[in-house]
CSV table of C-alpha atoms in Angstrom, one decimal:
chain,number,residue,atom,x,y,z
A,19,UNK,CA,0.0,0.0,0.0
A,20,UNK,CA,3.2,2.4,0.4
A,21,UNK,CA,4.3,1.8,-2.9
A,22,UNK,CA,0.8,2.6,-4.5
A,23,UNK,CA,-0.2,5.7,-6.1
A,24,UNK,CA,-3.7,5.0,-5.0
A,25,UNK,CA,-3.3,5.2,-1.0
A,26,UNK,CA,-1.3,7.3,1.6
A,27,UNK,CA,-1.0,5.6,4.8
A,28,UNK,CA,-1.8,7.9,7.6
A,29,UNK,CA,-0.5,5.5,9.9
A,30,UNK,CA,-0.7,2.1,11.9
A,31,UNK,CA,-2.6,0.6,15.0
A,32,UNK,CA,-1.5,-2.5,16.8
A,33,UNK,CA,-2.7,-2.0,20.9
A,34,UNK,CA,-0.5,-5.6,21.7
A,35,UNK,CA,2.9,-4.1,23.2
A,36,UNK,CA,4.6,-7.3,21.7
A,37,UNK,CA,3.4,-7.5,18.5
A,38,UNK,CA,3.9,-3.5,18.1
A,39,UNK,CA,7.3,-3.8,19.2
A,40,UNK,CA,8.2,-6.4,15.9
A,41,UNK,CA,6.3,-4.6,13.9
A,42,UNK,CA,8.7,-1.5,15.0
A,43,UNK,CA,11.7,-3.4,13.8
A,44,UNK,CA,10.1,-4.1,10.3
A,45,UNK,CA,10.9,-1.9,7.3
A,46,UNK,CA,7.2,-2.3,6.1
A,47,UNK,CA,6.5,-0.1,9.2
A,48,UNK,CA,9.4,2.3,9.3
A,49,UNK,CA,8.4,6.1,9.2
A,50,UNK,CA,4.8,5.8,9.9
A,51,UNK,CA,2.8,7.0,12.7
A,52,UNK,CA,1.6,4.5,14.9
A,53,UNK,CA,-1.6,5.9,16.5
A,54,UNK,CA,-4.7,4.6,19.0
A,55,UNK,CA,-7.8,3.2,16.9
A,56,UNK,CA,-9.6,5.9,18.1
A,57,UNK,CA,-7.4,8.3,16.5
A,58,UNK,CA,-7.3,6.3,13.3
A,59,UNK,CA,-11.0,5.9,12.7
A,60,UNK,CA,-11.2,10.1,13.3
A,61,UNK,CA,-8.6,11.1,10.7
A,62,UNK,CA,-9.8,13.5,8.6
A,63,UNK,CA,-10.3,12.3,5.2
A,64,UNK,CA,-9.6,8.5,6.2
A,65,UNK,CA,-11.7,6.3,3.2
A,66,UNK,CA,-9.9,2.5,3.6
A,67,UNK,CA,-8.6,0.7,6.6
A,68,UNK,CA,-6.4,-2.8,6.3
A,69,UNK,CA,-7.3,-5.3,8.7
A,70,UNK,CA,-4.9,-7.8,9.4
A,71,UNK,CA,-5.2,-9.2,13.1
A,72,UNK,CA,-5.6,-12.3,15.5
A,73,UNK,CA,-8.2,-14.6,13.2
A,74,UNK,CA,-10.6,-14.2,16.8
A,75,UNK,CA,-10.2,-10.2,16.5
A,76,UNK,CA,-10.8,-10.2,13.0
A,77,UNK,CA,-14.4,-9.8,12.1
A,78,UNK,CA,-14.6,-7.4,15.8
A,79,UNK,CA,-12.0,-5.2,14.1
A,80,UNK,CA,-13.7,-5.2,11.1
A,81,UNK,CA,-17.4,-4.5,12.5
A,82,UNK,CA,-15.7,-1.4,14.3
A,83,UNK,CA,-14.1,-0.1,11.0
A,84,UNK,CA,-17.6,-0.4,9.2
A,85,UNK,CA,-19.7,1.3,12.2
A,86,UNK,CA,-17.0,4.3,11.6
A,87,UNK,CA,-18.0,4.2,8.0
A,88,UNK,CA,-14.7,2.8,6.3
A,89,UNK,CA,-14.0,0.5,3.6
A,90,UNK,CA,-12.2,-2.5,4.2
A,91,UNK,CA,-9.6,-4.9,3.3
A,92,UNK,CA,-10.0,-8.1,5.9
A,93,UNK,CA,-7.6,-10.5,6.1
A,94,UNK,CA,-8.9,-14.3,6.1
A,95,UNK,CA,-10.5,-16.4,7.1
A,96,UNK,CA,-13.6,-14.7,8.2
A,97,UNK,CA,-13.7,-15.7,11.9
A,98,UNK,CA,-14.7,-18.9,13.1
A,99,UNK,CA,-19.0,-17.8,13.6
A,100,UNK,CA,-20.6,-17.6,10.2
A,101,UNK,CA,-23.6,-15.5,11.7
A,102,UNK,CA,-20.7,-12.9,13.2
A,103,UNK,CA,-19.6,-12.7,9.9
A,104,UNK,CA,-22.9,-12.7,8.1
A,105,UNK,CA,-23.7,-9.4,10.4
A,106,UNK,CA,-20.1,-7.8,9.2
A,107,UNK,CA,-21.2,-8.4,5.6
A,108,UNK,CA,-25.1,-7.2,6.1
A,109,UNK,CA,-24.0,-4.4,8.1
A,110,UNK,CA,-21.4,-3.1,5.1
A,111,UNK,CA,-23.8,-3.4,2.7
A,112,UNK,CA,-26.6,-1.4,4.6
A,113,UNK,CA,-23.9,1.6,4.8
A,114,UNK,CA,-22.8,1.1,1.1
A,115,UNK,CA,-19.1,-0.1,1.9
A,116,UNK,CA,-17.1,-2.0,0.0
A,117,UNK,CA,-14.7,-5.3,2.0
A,118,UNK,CA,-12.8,-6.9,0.7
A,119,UNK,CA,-11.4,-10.1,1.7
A,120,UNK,CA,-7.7,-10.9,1.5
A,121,UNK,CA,-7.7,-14.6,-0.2
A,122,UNK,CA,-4.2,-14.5,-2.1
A,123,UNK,CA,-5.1,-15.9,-5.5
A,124,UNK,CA,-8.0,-13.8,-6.5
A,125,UNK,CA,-5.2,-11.5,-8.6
A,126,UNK,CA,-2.8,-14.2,-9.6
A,127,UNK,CA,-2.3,-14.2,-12.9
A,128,UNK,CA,-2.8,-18.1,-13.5
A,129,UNK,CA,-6.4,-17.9,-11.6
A,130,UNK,CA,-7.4,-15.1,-13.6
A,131,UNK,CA,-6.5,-16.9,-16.8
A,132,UNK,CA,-8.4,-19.4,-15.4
A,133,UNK,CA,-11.6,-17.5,-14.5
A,134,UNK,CA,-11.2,-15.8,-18.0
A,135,UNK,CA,-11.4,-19.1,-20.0
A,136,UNK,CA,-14.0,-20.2,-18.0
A,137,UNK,CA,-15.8,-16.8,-19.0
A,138,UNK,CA,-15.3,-18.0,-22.7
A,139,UNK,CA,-16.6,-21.3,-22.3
A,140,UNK,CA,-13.2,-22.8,-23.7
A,141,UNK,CA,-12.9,-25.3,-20.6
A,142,UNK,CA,-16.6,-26.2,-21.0
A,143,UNK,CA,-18.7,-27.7,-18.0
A,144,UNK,CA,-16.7,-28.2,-14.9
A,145,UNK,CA,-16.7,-31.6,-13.8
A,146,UNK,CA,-13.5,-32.1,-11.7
A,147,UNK,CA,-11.5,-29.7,-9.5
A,148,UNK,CA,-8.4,-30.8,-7.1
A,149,UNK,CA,-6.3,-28.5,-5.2
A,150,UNK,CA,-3.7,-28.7,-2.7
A,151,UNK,CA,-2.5,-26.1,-0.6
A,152,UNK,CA,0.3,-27.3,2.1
A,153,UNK,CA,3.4,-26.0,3.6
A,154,UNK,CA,5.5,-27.0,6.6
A,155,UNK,CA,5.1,-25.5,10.0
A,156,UNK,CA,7.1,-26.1,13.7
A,157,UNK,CA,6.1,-26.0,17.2
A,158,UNK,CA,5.9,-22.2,17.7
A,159,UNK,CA,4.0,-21.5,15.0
A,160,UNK,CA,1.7,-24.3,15.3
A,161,UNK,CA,1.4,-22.9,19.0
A,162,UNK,CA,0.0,-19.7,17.5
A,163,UNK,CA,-3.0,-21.5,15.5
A,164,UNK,CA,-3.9,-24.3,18.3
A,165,UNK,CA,-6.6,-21.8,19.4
A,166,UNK,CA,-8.8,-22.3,16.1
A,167,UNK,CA,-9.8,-25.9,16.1
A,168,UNK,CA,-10.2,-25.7,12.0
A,169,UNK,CA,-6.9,-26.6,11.5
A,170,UNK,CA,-4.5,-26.7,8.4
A,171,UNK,CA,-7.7,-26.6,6.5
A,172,UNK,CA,-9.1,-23.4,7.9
A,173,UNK,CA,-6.0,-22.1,8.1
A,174,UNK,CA,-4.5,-22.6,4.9
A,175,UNK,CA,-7.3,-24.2,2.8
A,176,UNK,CA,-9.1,-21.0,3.0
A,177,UNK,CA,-7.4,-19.8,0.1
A,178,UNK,CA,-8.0,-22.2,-2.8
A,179,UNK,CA,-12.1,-22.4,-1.4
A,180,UNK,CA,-12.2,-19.3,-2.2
A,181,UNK,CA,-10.7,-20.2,-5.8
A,182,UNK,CA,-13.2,-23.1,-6.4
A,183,UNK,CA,-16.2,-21.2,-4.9
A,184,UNK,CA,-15.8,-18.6,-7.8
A,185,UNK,CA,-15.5,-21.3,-10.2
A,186,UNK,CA,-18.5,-23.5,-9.2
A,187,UNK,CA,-20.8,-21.8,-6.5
A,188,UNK,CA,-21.9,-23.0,-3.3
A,189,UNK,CA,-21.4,-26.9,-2.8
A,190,UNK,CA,-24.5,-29.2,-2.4
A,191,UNK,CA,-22.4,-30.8,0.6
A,192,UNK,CA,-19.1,-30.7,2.0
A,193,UNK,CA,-17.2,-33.4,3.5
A,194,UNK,CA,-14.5,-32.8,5.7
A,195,UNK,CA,-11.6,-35.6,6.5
A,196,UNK,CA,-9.0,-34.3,9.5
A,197,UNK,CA,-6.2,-36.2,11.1
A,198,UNK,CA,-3.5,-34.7,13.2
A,199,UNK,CA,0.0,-36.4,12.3
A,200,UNK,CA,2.6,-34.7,13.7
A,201,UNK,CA,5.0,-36.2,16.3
A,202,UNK,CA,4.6,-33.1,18.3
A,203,UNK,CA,0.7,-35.2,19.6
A,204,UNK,CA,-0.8,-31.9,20.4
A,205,UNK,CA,-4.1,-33.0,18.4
A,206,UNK,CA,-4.3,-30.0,16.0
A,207,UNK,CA,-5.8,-30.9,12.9
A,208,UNK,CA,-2.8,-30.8,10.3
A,209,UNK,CA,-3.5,-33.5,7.5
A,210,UNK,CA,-6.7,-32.4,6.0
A,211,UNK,CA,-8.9,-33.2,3.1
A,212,UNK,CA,-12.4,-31.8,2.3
A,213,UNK,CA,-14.9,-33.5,-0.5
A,214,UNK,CA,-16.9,-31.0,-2.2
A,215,UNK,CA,-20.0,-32.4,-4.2
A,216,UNK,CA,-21.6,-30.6,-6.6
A,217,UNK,CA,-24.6,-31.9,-9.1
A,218,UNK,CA,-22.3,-32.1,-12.1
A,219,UNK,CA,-18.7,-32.2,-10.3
A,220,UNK,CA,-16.5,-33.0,-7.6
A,221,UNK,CA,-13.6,-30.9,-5.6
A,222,UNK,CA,-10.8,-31.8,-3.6
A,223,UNK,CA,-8.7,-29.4,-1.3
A,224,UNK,CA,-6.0,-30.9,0.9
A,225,UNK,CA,-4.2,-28.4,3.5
A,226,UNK,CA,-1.3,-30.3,5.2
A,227,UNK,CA,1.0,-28.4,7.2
A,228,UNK,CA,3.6,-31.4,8.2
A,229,UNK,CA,4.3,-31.7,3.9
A,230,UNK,CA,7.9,-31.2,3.6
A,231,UNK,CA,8.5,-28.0,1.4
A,232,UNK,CA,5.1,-27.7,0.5
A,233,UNK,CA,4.5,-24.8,-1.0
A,234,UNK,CA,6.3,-25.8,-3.8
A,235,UNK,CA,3.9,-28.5,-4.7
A,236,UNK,CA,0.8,-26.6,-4.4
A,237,UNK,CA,-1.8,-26.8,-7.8
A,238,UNK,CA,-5.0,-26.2,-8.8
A,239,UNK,CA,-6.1,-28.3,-11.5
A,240,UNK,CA,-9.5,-28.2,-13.2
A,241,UNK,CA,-10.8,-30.4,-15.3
A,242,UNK,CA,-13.8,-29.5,-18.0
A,243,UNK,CA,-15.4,-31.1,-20.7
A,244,UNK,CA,-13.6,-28.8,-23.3
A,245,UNK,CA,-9.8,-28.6,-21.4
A,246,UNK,CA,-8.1,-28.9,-18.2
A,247,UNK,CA,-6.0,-26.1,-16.5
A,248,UNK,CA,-3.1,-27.0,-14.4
A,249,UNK,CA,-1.9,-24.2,-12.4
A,250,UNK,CA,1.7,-25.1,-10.2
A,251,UNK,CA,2.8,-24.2,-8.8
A,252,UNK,CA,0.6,-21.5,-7.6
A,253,UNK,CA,3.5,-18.8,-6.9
A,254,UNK,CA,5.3,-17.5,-8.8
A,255,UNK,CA,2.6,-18.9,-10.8
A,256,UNK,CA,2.9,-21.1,-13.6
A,257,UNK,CA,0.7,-23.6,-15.8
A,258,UNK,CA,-0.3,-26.0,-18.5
A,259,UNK,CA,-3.3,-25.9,-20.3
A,260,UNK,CA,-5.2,-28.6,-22.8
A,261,UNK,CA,-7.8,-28.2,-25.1
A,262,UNK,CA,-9.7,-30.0,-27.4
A,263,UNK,CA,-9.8,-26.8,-30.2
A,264,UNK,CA,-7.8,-23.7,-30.3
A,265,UNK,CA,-8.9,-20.9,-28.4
A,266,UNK,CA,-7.5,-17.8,-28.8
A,267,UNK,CA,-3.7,-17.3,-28.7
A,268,UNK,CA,-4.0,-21.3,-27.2
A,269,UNK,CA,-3.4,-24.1,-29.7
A,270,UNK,CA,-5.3,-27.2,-29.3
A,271,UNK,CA,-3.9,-29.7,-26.9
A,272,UNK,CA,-1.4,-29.3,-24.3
A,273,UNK,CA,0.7,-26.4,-23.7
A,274,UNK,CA,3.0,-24.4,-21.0
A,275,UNK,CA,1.3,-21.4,-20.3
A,276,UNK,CA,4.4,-18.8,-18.9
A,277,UNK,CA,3.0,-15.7,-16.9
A,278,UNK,CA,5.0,-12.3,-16.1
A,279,UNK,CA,7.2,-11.6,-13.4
A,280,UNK,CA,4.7,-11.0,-10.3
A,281,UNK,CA,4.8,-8.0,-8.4
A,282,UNK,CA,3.6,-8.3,-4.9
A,283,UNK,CA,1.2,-10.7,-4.0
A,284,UNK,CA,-1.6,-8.1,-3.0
A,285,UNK,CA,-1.0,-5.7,-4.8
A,286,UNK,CA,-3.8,-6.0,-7.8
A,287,UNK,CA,-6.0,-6.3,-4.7
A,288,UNK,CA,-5.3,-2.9,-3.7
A,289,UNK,CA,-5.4,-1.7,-6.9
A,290,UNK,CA,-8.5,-3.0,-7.9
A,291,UNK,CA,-10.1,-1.7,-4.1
A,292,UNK,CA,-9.1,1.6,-5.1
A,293,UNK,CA,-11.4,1.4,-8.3
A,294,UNK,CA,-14.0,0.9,-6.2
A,295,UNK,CA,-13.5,3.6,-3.6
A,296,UNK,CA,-13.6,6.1,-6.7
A,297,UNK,CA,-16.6,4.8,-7.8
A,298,UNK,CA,-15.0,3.4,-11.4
A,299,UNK,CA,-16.5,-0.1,-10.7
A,300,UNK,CA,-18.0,-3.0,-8.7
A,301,UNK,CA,-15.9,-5.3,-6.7
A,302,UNK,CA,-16.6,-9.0,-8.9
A,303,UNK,CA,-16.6,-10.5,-5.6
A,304,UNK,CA,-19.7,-9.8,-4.1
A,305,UNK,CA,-20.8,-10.3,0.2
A,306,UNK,CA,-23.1,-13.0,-1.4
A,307,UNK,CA,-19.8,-15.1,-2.6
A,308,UNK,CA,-17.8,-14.5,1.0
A,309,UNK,CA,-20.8,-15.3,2.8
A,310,UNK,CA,-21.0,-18.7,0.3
A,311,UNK,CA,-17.2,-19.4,1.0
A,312,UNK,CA,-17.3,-18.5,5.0
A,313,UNK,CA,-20.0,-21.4,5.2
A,314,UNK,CA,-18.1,-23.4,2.6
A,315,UNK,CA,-14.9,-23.3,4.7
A,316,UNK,CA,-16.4,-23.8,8.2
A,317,UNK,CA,-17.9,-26.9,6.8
A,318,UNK,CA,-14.9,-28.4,5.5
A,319,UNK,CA,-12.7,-27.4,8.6
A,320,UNK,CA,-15.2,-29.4,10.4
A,321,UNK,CA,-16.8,-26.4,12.3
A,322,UNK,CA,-20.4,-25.6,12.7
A,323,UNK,CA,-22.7,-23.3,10.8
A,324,UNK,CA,-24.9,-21.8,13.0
């Protein structure tokens, strides 16, 4: 957001004395004025606040942000109470405010390529879709996410949910499969695997967090009647595609598709949220499709719904 032409940052709130004194050491922080909520919510001319806190303080942060009357960007996942959330979402729309939630992939290149062919109709009818979104964690770390019984799922899987739920819509039913394999025996969920049905397809999404560098194996791979896109690894992103006729500048069968050098991960999020404060366009992802993958994700992190 410092880099952007779009914002200024007037400055930065964290009321933990720990967490406020690493963010102090940062460079991302460096120069800015760090300032009570109080006195952020009252700046003069304030139109967008980042949220990016404890998942339990989340959607409370959040709420507080949209009762001043302030766009927002919220991290994920949305909380762990789907009504709570449900609330946040009604309440924005009521005051005409845009949030937007921060699920990484929306902007990546390879996911908008493949929401773009979908577009087209040149994967035809979705009937497969398998995903897997892992990485390697230790003891202090896991320490930090023991309090949200979701687990790697909730966690981590959050983020290719939110990819599938923009492909195919709300699932009829959701499935969730957790173990907890690590040596360390503390219980927390951390081999995961959630069966989505749909009337005409079937997802996977695995979320391990004991899989030996396993962020470099993560993919999204779907599977149509017309092609099948396979995206890995997911960043830097890069894929191959297969049709059954040429499409565009695609040939007909299986190709490498190369994308540019990324810039930072969020930073066609940002961009994009600032179209929307100006008024230039809607946000594609509507409260109607977080509200869809909220339920989505509490389902297949074995959490209830109600």
């Amino acid at each position: 957001m410092r880099k952007a032409a779009d914002f200024e940052v007037v400055g930065v709130v964290e009321p933990d004395a720990g967490r406020r004194a690493a963010a102090e050491k940062s460079a991302t922080y460096a120069g800015l004025k760090w300032m009570a909520e109080e006195e952020l919510l009252n700046t003069s001319g304030l139109q967008a606040v980042a949220v990016e806190t404890a998942v339990k303080d989340l959607v409370p942060t959040g709420a507080r942000c949209i009762a001043a009357g302030k766009h927002i960007h919220l991290d994920k996942p949305g909380g762990e109470s789907l009504p709570a959330f449900k609330a946040l979402m009604d309440e924005a729309t009521h005051r005409k405010l845009t949030i937007q939630m921060g699920y990484m992939f929306r902007y990546n290149p390879a996911f908008q390529l493949c929401f773009r062919l979908l577009h087209e109709g040149a994967l035809g009818e979705i009937f497969s879709i398998d995903t897997a979104m892992s990485k390697l964690i230790g003891a202090k770390e896991r320490n930090v996410l023991l309090p949200y019984s979701g687990g790697s799922m909730f966690e981590l899987g959050c983020h290719v949910i939110d990819a599938v739920v923009t492909i195919l819509g709300r699932p009829d039913k959701v499935t969730p499969h957790r173990r907890s394999v690590s040596a360390l025996g503390d219980g927390w969920s951390d081999n995961d695997l959630a069966v989505l049905d749909y009337p005409r397809a079937t997802v996977t999404v695995r979320s391990a967090m004991v899989e030996v560098d396993g962020g470099a194996r993560r993919n999204f791979v779907v599977c149509g009647t017309k092609g099948t896109l396979d995206i890995r690894p997911l960043e830097p992103p890069a894929a191959r595609l297969a049709l059954d006729t040429p499409h565009g500048e695609f040939k007909k069968g299986y190709q490498d598709v190369t994308f540019p050098k990324p810039s930072g991960r969020y930073d066609r999020d940002f961009a994009d949220l600032a179209k929307v404060i100006r008024g230039e366009k809607a946000l594609e992802f509507t409260p109607e499709h977080d509200l869809a993958v909220e339920e989505t994700l509490l389902l297949a992190s074995g959490l209830p719904t109600a």
